[in-house]
Amino acid sequence: MLTVNIGRPNRSSDGDLTPMFSLLGVQTQARSWRSDVDTDFIMALLTPLGLARLFPGCASGVANSLVDAGSVVGDRAAATLLNEASARPDSLAAALDGWLLARLTAVRVTGSIDLFEAASRELTYASRVSVAAETLGVTRRHLSRLVKEHLGIGPKELLDLHRLDRSLSAVQAGCEGGAGFSDQAHQIREWRRRLRTTPGQYARGGRSPLAETFGGADSSVTYYL
């Protein structure tokens, strides 16, 4: 995920100020922050492939982290986006879109990106890592090295996060069932471990403002890539 904010900066759950231009790698636990009334910000959700394509070679430094994007892309590149965003606050989304598209064209990707793209696709719905490796025609060890190279986490962790994401989407849509989990107990354990709540508690708490905005069938969310 990328976040850009102008005005007052966001604060993380521990109260620390977050960078004006932040990059979050793959997050395996819930992360929260709060915004001031004078804060304007935008988020771009990156797919695993998008993270690998746009920010190659930085996986180990951003997994389970929130870092100043300038430390990854360079202060000049970060300042270019922030200056444009500050000059045109009404076009924050357009500024970030343009910056990302320009970076996508300029960044050179590694030779393993095509195999990683296929691996990312297989791990989205695979039942087990071994099944994905067999489909791709690689060893499980090779698949593990590939995913860690581009995301900083292993393929089992990625598979579990995809399953959790499907479960979360199902609960937000008012559906019942494990959404890919072997049983309800397994689903509840994963929710508690990663989201610090249960499906039932989440459903009773009502949809968050973000879920109301982006969770409907008619919402327009841009994912890179």
PDB file of C-alpha atoms in Angstrom:
ATOM      1  CA  MET A   1       0.000   0.000   0.000  1.00  0.00           C
ATOM      2  CA  LEU A   2       1.058   3.578  -0.671  1.00  0.00           C
ATOM      3  CA  THR A   3      -0.333   6.508   1.284  1.00  0.00           C
ATOM      4  CA  VAL A   4       0.089  10.187   0.500  1.00  0.00           C
ATOM      5  CA  ASN A   5      -1.212  12.854   2.821  1.00  0.00           C
ATOM      6  CA  ILE A   6      -1.156  16.649   2.833  1.00  0.00           C
ATOM      7  CA  GLY A   7      -2.041  18.971   5.670  1.00  0.00           C
ATOM      8  CA  ARG A   8      -1.531  17.426   9.088  1.00  0.00           C
ATOM      9  CA  PRO A   9       0.181  14.014   8.966  1.00  0.00           C
ATOM     10  CA  ASN A  10      -1.506  10.773   9.965  1.00  0.00           C
ATOM     11  CA  ARG A  11      -0.601   9.111  13.252  1.00  0.00           C
ATOM     12  CA  SER A  12      -0.003   5.425  13.809  1.00  0.00           C
ATOM     13  CA  SER A  13      -1.834   3.558  16.555  1.00  0.00           C
ATOM     14  CA  ASP A  14       1.032   4.269  19.001  1.00  0.00           C
ATOM     15  CA  GLY A  15       0.718   8.010  18.380  1.00  0.00           C
ATOM     16  CA  ASP A  16       3.812   8.475  16.229  1.00  0.00           C
ATOM     17  CA  LEU A  17       3.508  10.668  13.145  1.00  0.00           C
ATOM     18  CA  THR A  18       3.637   8.775   9.844  1.00  0.00           C
ATOM     19  CA  PRO A  19       5.603  10.004   6.816  1.00  0.00           C
ATOM     20  CA  MET A  20       3.767  12.223   4.358  1.00  0.00           C
ATOM     21  CA  PHE A  21       4.506   9.636   1.654  1.00  0.00           C
ATOM     22  CA  SER A  22       4.500   6.118   3.076  1.00  0.00           C
ATOM     23  CA  LEU A  23       5.124   2.679   1.637  1.00  0.00           C
ATOM     24  CA  LEU A  24       3.769  -0.388   3.379  1.00  0.00           C
ATOM     25  CA  GLY A  25       4.933  -3.806   2.308  1.00  0.00           C
ATOM     26  CA  VAL A  26       2.955  -6.988   2.837  1.00  0.00           C
ATOM     27  CA  GLN A  27       1.343  -6.768   6.276  1.00  0.00           C
ATOM     28  CA  THR A  28       0.718 -10.033   8.116  1.00  0.00           C
ATOM     29  CA  GLN A  29      -0.947  -8.341  11.112  1.00  0.00           C
ATOM     30  CA  ALA A  30      -3.573  -5.615  11.431  1.00  0.00           C
ATOM     31  CA  ARG A  31      -2.219  -2.059  11.341  1.00  0.00           C
ATOM     32  CA  SER A  32      -4.191   1.053  12.215  1.00  0.00           C
ATOM     33  CA  TRP A  33      -3.700   4.803  12.280  1.00  0.00           C
ATOM     34  CA  ARG A  34      -5.815   7.878  12.717  1.00  0.00           C
ATOM     35  CA  SER A  35      -6.148  11.098  10.772  1.00  0.00           C
ATOM     36  CA  ASP A  36      -6.627  14.672  11.895  1.00  0.00           C
ATOM     37  CA  VAL A  37      -9.622  16.651  10.663  1.00  0.00           C
ATOM     38  CA  ASP A  38      -7.167  18.775   8.666  1.00  0.00           C
ATOM     39  CA  THR A  39      -5.584  15.764   6.943  1.00  0.00           C
ATOM     40  CA  ASP A  40      -6.249  14.846   3.335  1.00  0.00           C
ATOM     41  CA  PHE A  41      -4.838  11.537   2.223  1.00  0.00           C
ATOM     42  CA  ILE A  42      -5.149   8.849  -0.405  1.00  0.00           C
ATOM     43  CA  MET A  43      -4.230   5.167  -0.483  1.00  0.00           C
ATOM     44  CA  ALA A  44      -3.220   3.029  -3.430  1.00  0.00           C
ATOM     45  CA  LEU A  45      -3.631  -0.707  -2.887  1.00  0.00           C
ATOM     46  CA  LEU A  46      -0.815  -2.681  -4.463  1.00  0.00           C
ATOM     47  CA  THR A  47      -1.193  -6.282  -5.486  1.00  0.00           C
ATOM     48  CA  PRO A  48       1.798  -8.538  -4.767  1.00  0.00           C
ATOM     49  CA  LEU A  49       2.793  -8.163  -8.427  1.00  0.00           C
ATOM     50  CA  GLY A  50       2.369  -4.397  -8.222  1.00  0.00           C
ATOM     51  CA  LEU A  51       4.670  -4.204  -5.193  1.00  0.00           C
ATOM     52  CA  ALA A  52       7.272  -6.347  -6.946  1.00  0.00           C
ATOM     53  CA  ARG A  53       7.074  -4.376 -10.205  1.00  0.00           C
ATOM     54  CA  LEU A  54       7.028  -0.880  -8.724  1.00  0.00           C
ATOM     55  CA  PHE A  55       9.511  -1.393  -5.885  1.00  0.00           C
ATOM     56  CA  PRO A  56      11.871  -4.226  -6.842  1.00  0.00           C
ATOM     57  CA  GLY A  57      14.560  -5.238  -4.396  1.00  0.00           C
ATOM     58  CA  CYS A  58      12.974  -3.658  -1.325  1.00  0.00           C
ATOM     59  CA  ALA A  59      10.840  -6.580  -0.103  1.00  0.00           C
ATOM     60  CA  SER A  60      12.848  -7.414   3.019  1.00  0.00           C
ATOM     61  CA  GLY A  61      12.826  -3.782   4.139  1.00  0.00           C
ATOM     62  CA  VAL A  62       9.103  -3.126   3.829  1.00  0.00           C
ATOM     63  CA  ALA A  63       7.391  -6.390   4.824  1.00  0.00           C
ATOM     64  CA  ASN A  64       5.393  -5.739   8.008  1.00  0.00           C
ATOM     65  CA  SER A  65       6.705  -2.177   7.991  1.00  0.00           C
ATOM     66  CA  LEU A  66       5.604   1.361   7.245  1.00  0.00           C
ATOM     67  CA  VAL A  67       8.516   3.338   5.831  1.00  0.00           C
ATOM     68  CA  ASP A  68       9.109   6.738   4.328  1.00  0.00           C
ATOM     69  CA  ALA A  69       8.788   6.128   0.595  1.00  0.00           C
ATOM     70  CA  GLY A  70      11.633   8.574  -0.004  1.00  0.00           C
ATOM     71  CA  SER A  71      14.038   6.082   1.567  1.00  0.00           C
ATOM     72  CA  VAL A  72      13.053   3.592  -1.154  1.00  0.00           C
ATOM     73  CA  VAL A  73      12.516   5.709  -4.269  1.00  0.00           C
ATOM     74  CA  GLY A  74      14.817   8.602  -3.392  1.00  0.00           C
ATOM     75  CA  ASP A  75      14.023  11.978  -1.876  1.00  0.00           C
ATOM     76  CA  ARG A  76      13.813  13.723  -5.242  1.00  0.00           C
ATOM     77  CA  ALA A  77      11.216  11.297  -6.636  1.00  0.00           C
ATOM     78  CA  ALA A  78       9.182  11.511  -3.431  1.00  0.00           C
ATOM     79  CA  ALA A  79       9.358  15.321  -3.395  1.00  0.00           C
ATOM     80  CA  THR A  80       8.085  15.437  -6.993  1.00  0.00           C
ATOM     81  CA  LEU A  81       4.865  13.704  -5.983  1.00  0.00           C
ATOM     82  CA  LEU A  82       4.405  15.624  -2.732  1.00  0.00           C
ATOM     83  CA  ASN A  83       4.951  18.984  -4.432  1.00  0.00           C
ATOM     84  CA  GLU A  84       2.365  18.199  -7.104  1.00  0.00           C
ATOM     85  CA  ALA A  85      -0.082  16.895  -4.519  1.00  0.00           C
ATOM     86  CA  SER A  86       0.317  20.013  -2.378  1.00  0.00           C
ATOM     87  CA  ALA A  87      -0.141  22.301  -5.379  1.00  0.00           C
ATOM     88  CA  ARG A  88      -3.311  20.498  -6.499  1.00  0.00           C
ATOM     89  CA  PRO A  89      -4.990  19.001  -3.396  1.00  0.00           C
ATOM     90  CA  ASP A  90      -8.226  18.535  -5.339  1.00  0.00           C
ATOM     91  CA  SER A  91      -6.380  16.194  -7.735  1.00  0.00           C
ATOM     92  CA  LEU A  92      -4.521  14.038  -5.220  1.00  0.00           C
ATOM     93  CA  ALA A  93      -5.644  10.796  -6.863  1.00  0.00           C
ATOM     94  CA  ALA A  94      -4.596  11.988 -10.316  1.00  0.00           C
ATOM     95  CA  ALA A  95      -1.182  13.017  -8.988  1.00  0.00           C
ATOM     96  CA  LEU A  96      -0.553   9.587  -7.465  1.00  0.00           C
ATOM     97  CA  ASP A  97      -1.861   7.773 -10.548  1.00  0.00           C
ATOM     98  CA  GLY A  98       0.472   9.743 -12.793  1.00  0.00           C
ATOM     99  CA  TRP A  99       3.447   9.154 -10.511  1.00  0.00           C
ATOM    100  CA  LEU A 100       2.836   5.407 -10.351  1.00  0.00           C
ATOM    101  CA  LEU A 101       2.379   5.055 -14.113  1.00  0.00           C
ATOM    102  CA  ALA A 102       5.596   6.964 -14.733  1.00  0.00           C
ATOM    103  CA  ARG A 103       7.464   4.762 -12.259  1.00  0.00           C
ATOM    104  CA  LEU A 104       6.033   1.614 -13.800  1.00  0.00           C
ATOM    105  CA  THR A 105       7.535   2.655 -17.131  1.00  0.00           C
ATOM    106  CA  ALA A 106      10.895   3.693 -15.703  1.00  0.00           C
ATOM    107  CA  VAL A 107      11.685   0.862 -13.267  1.00  0.00           C
ATOM    108  CA  ARG A 108      13.636  -2.124 -14.530  1.00  0.00           C
ATOM    109  CA  VAL A 109      12.329  -5.424 -13.195  1.00  0.00           C
ATOM    110  CA  THR A 110      14.264  -8.605 -12.535  1.00  0.00           C
ATOM    111  CA  GLY A 111      14.281 -11.609 -14.819  1.00  0.00           C
ATOM    112  CA  SER A 112      12.226 -13.668 -12.370  1.00  0.00           C
ATOM    113  CA  ILE A 113       9.229 -11.332 -12.454  1.00  0.00           C
ATOM    114  CA  ASP A 114       7.305 -13.428 -15.010  1.00  0.00           C
ATOM    115  CA  LEU A 115       7.578 -16.555 -12.886  1.00  0.00           C
ATOM    116  CA  PHE A 116       6.655 -14.558  -9.797  1.00  0.00           C
ATOM    117  CA  GLU A 117       3.557 -13.228 -11.575  1.00  0.00           C
ATOM    118  CA  ALA A 118       2.463 -16.800 -12.287  1.00  0.00           C
ATOM    119  CA  ALA A 119       3.277 -17.849  -8.713  1.00  0.00           C
ATOM    120  CA  SER A 120       1.305 -14.949  -7.262  1.00  0.00           C
ATOM    121  CA  ARG A 121      -1.683 -15.919  -9.378  1.00  0.00           C
ATOM    122  CA  GLU A 122      -1.495 -19.584  -8.325  1.00  0.00           C
ATOM    123  CA  LEU A 123      -1.119 -18.780  -4.628  1.00  0.00           C
ATOM    124  CA  THR A 124      -4.243 -16.627  -4.668  1.00  0.00           C
ATOM    125  CA  TYR A 125      -6.534 -19.664  -4.669  1.00  0.00           C
ATOM    126  CA  ALA A 126      -4.281 -22.719  -4.212  1.00  0.00           C
ATOM    127  CA  SER A 127      -5.200 -25.134  -1.449  1.00  0.00           C
ATOM    128  CA  ARG A 128      -1.543 -25.792  -0.547  1.00  0.00           C
ATOM    129  CA  VAL A 129       1.882 -24.443  -1.449  1.00  0.00           C
ATOM    130  CA  SER A 130       2.890 -27.840  -2.811  1.00  0.00           C
ATOM    131  CA  VAL A 131      -0.025 -27.725  -5.265  1.00  0.00           C
ATOM    132  CA  ALA A 132       1.042 -24.291  -6.527  1.00  0.00           C
ATOM    133  CA  ALA A 133       4.654 -25.449  -6.922  1.00  0.00           C
ATOM    134  CA  GLU A 134       3.586 -28.514  -8.875  1.00  0.00           C
ATOM    135  CA  THR A 135       1.383 -26.412 -11.176  1.00  0.00           C
ATOM    136  CA  LEU A 136       4.285 -24.038 -11.826  1.00  0.00           C
ATOM    137  CA  GLY A 137       6.734 -26.874 -12.413  1.00  0.00           C
ATOM    138  CA  VAL A 138       9.158 -25.774  -9.688  1.00  0.00           C
ATOM    139  CA  THR A 139      10.247 -27.178  -6.355  1.00  0.00           C
ATOM    140  CA  ARG A 140       8.693 -25.902  -3.158  1.00  0.00           C
ATOM    141  CA  ARG A 141      12.101 -24.535  -2.132  1.00  0.00           C
ATOM    142  CA  HIS A 142      12.406 -22.629  -5.411  1.00  0.00           C
ATOM    143  CA  LEU A 143       8.927 -21.192  -4.939  1.00  0.00           C
ATOM    144  CA  SER A 144       9.798 -20.119  -1.399  1.00  0.00           C
ATOM    145  CA  ARG A 145      12.940 -18.290  -2.561  1.00  0.00           C
ATOM    146  CA  LEU A 146      11.010 -16.608  -5.376  1.00  0.00           C
ATOM    147  CA  VAL A 147       8.213 -15.272  -3.174  1.00  0.00           C
ATOM    148  CA  LYS A 148      10.596 -14.123  -0.438  1.00  0.00           C
ATOM    149  CA  GLU A 149      12.710 -12.331  -3.033  1.00  0.00           C
ATOM    150  CA  HIS A 150       9.778 -10.232  -4.226  1.00  0.00           C
ATOM    151  CA  LEU A 151       7.618  -9.897  -1.088  1.00  0.00           C
ATOM    152  CA  GLY A 152       9.787 -10.587   1.947  1.00  0.00           C
ATOM    153  CA  ILE A 153       7.434 -13.340   3.177  1.00  0.00           C
ATOM    154  CA  GLY A 154       7.059 -17.019   2.305  1.00  0.00           C
ATOM    155  CA  PRO A 155       4.467 -18.597   0.001  1.00  0.00           C
ATOM    156  CA  LYS A 156       2.540 -20.194   2.906  1.00  0.00           C
ATOM    157  CA  GLU A 157       2.135 -16.766   4.495  1.00  0.00           C
ATOM    158  CA  LEU A 158       0.941 -15.313   1.199  1.00  0.00           C
ATOM    159  CA  LEU A 159      -1.541 -18.146   0.685  1.00  0.00           C
ATOM    160  CA  ASP A 160      -2.898 -17.642   4.216  1.00  0.00           C
ATOM    161  CA  LEU A 161      -3.282 -13.892   3.677  1.00  0.00           C
ATOM    162  CA  HIS A 162      -5.237 -14.430   0.461  1.00  0.00           C
ATOM    163  CA  ARG A 163      -7.555 -16.811   2.338  1.00  0.00           C
ATOM    164  CA  LEU A 164      -8.014 -14.262   5.125  1.00  0.00           C
ATOM    165  CA  ASP A 165      -8.750 -11.540   2.583  1.00  0.00           C
ATOM    166  CA  ARG A 166     -11.494 -13.655   1.014  1.00  0.00           C
ATOM    167  CA  SER A 167     -12.947 -14.338   4.444  1.00  0.00           C
ATOM    168  CA  LEU A 168     -12.927 -10.644   5.335  1.00  0.00           C
ATOM    169  CA  SER A 169     -14.600  -9.716   2.054  1.00  0.00           C
ATOM    170  CA  ALA A 170     -17.281 -12.360   2.647  1.00  0.00           C
ATOM    171  CA  VAL A 171     -18.064 -11.032   6.124  1.00  0.00           C
ATOM    172  CA  GLN A 172     -18.194  -7.466   4.810  1.00  0.00           C
ATOM    173  CA  ALA A 173     -20.698  -8.644   2.197  1.00  0.00           C
ATOM    174  CA  GLY A 174     -22.847 -10.268   4.901  1.00  0.00           C
ATOM    175  CA  CYS A 175     -22.035 -13.838   3.865  1.00  0.00           C
ATOM    176  CA  GLU A 176     -21.470 -16.733   6.222  1.00  0.00           C
ATOM    177  CA  GLY A 177     -19.072 -19.624   5.897  1.00  0.00           C
ATOM    178  CA  GLY A 178     -15.364 -20.239   6.041  1.00  0.00           C
ATOM    179  CA  ALA A 179     -14.473 -18.587   2.706  1.00  0.00           C
ATOM    180  CA  GLY A 180     -11.649 -21.039   2.075  1.00  0.00           C
ATOM    181  CA  PHE A 181     -10.867 -22.093   5.631  1.00  0.00           C
ATOM    182  CA  SER A 182     -11.122 -25.775   6.512  1.00  0.00           C
ATOM    183  CA  ASP A 183     -13.567 -25.057   9.345  1.00  0.00           C
ATOM    184  CA  GLN A 184     -14.991 -22.214  11.412  1.00  0.00           C
ATOM    185  CA  ALA A 185     -12.552 -22.776  14.277  1.00  0.00           C
ATOM    186  CA  HIS A 186      -9.614 -22.319  11.921  1.00  0.00           C
ATOM    187  CA  GLN A 187     -11.193 -19.152  10.529  1.00  0.00           C
ATOM    188  CA  ILE A 188     -11.701 -17.685  14.015  1.00  0.00           C
ATOM    189  CA  ARG A 189      -8.112 -18.492  15.054  1.00  0.00           C
ATOM    190  CA  GLU A 190      -6.721 -16.721  11.992  1.00  0.00           C
ATOM    191  CA  TRP A 191      -8.922 -13.679  12.554  1.00  0.00           C
ATOM    192  CA  ARG A 192      -7.853 -13.415  16.181  1.00  0.00           C
ATOM    193  CA  ARG A 193      -4.178 -13.896  15.354  1.00  0.00           C
ATOM    194  CA  ARG A 194      -4.002 -11.411  12.484  1.00  0.00           C
ATOM    195  CA  LEU A 195      -6.922  -9.008  12.969  1.00  0.00           C
ATOM    196  CA  ARG A 196      -7.361  -9.124  16.768  1.00  0.00           C
ATOM    197  CA  THR A 197     -11.091  -9.778  16.416  1.00  0.00           C
ATOM    198  CA  THR A 198     -13.472 -12.523  15.260  1.00  0.00           C
ATOM    199  CA  PRO A 199     -15.810 -12.607  12.241  1.00  0.00           C
ATOM    200  CA  GLY A 200     -18.802 -12.293  14.559  1.00  0.00           C
ATOM    201  CA  GLN A 201     -17.380  -9.326  16.480  1.00  0.00           C
ATOM    202  CA  TYR A 202     -16.419  -7.616  13.244  1.00  0.00           C
ATOM    203  CA  ALA A 203     -19.894  -8.117  11.756  1.00  0.00           C
ATOM    204  CA  ARG A 204     -21.633  -6.833  14.889  1.00  0.00           C
ATOM    205  CA  GLY A 205     -19.422  -3.756  14.911  1.00  0.00           C
ATOM    206  CA  GLY A 206     -20.810  -2.604  11.577  1.00  0.00           C
ATOM    207  CA  ARG A 207     -18.974  -1.628   8.426  1.00  0.00           C
ATOM    208  CA  SER A 208     -16.179   0.884   8.745  1.00  0.00           C
ATOM    209  CA  PRO A 209     -16.220   4.091   6.657  1.00  0.00           C
ATOM    210  CA  LEU A 210     -13.601   2.546   4.354  1.00  0.00           C
ATOM    211  CA  ALA A 211     -15.666  -0.608   3.921  1.00  0.00           C
ATOM    212  CA  GLU A 212     -18.761   1.480   3.174  1.00  0.00           C
ATOM    213  CA  THR A 213     -16.850   3.457   0.567  1.00  0.00           C
ATOM    214  CA  PHE A 214     -14.926   0.679  -1.139  1.00  0.00           C
ATOM    215  CA  GLY A 215     -16.717  -2.547  -0.248  1.00  0.00           C
ATOM    216  CA  GLY A 216     -19.731  -2.272  -2.526  1.00  0.00           C
ATOM    217  CA  ALA A 217     -20.146  -3.789  -5.954  1.00  0.00           C
ATOM    218  CA  ASP A 218     -20.304  -0.329  -7.528  1.00  0.00           C
ATOM    219  CA  SER A 219     -17.153   1.009  -5.897  1.00  0.00           C
ATOM    220  CA  SER A 220     -14.192   2.002  -8.018  1.00  0.00           C
ATOM    221  CA  VAL A 221     -10.934   0.867  -6.443  1.00  0.00           C
ATOM    222  CA  THR A 222      -7.696   0.956  -8.408  1.00  0.00           C
ATOM    223  CA  TYR A 223      -5.276  -1.866  -7.764  1.00  0.00           C
ATOM    224  CA  TYR A 224      -1.699  -1.750  -9.022  1.00  0.00           C
ATOM    225  CA  LEU A 225      -1.210  -4.072 -10.893  1.00  0.00           C
TER     226      LEU A 225
END
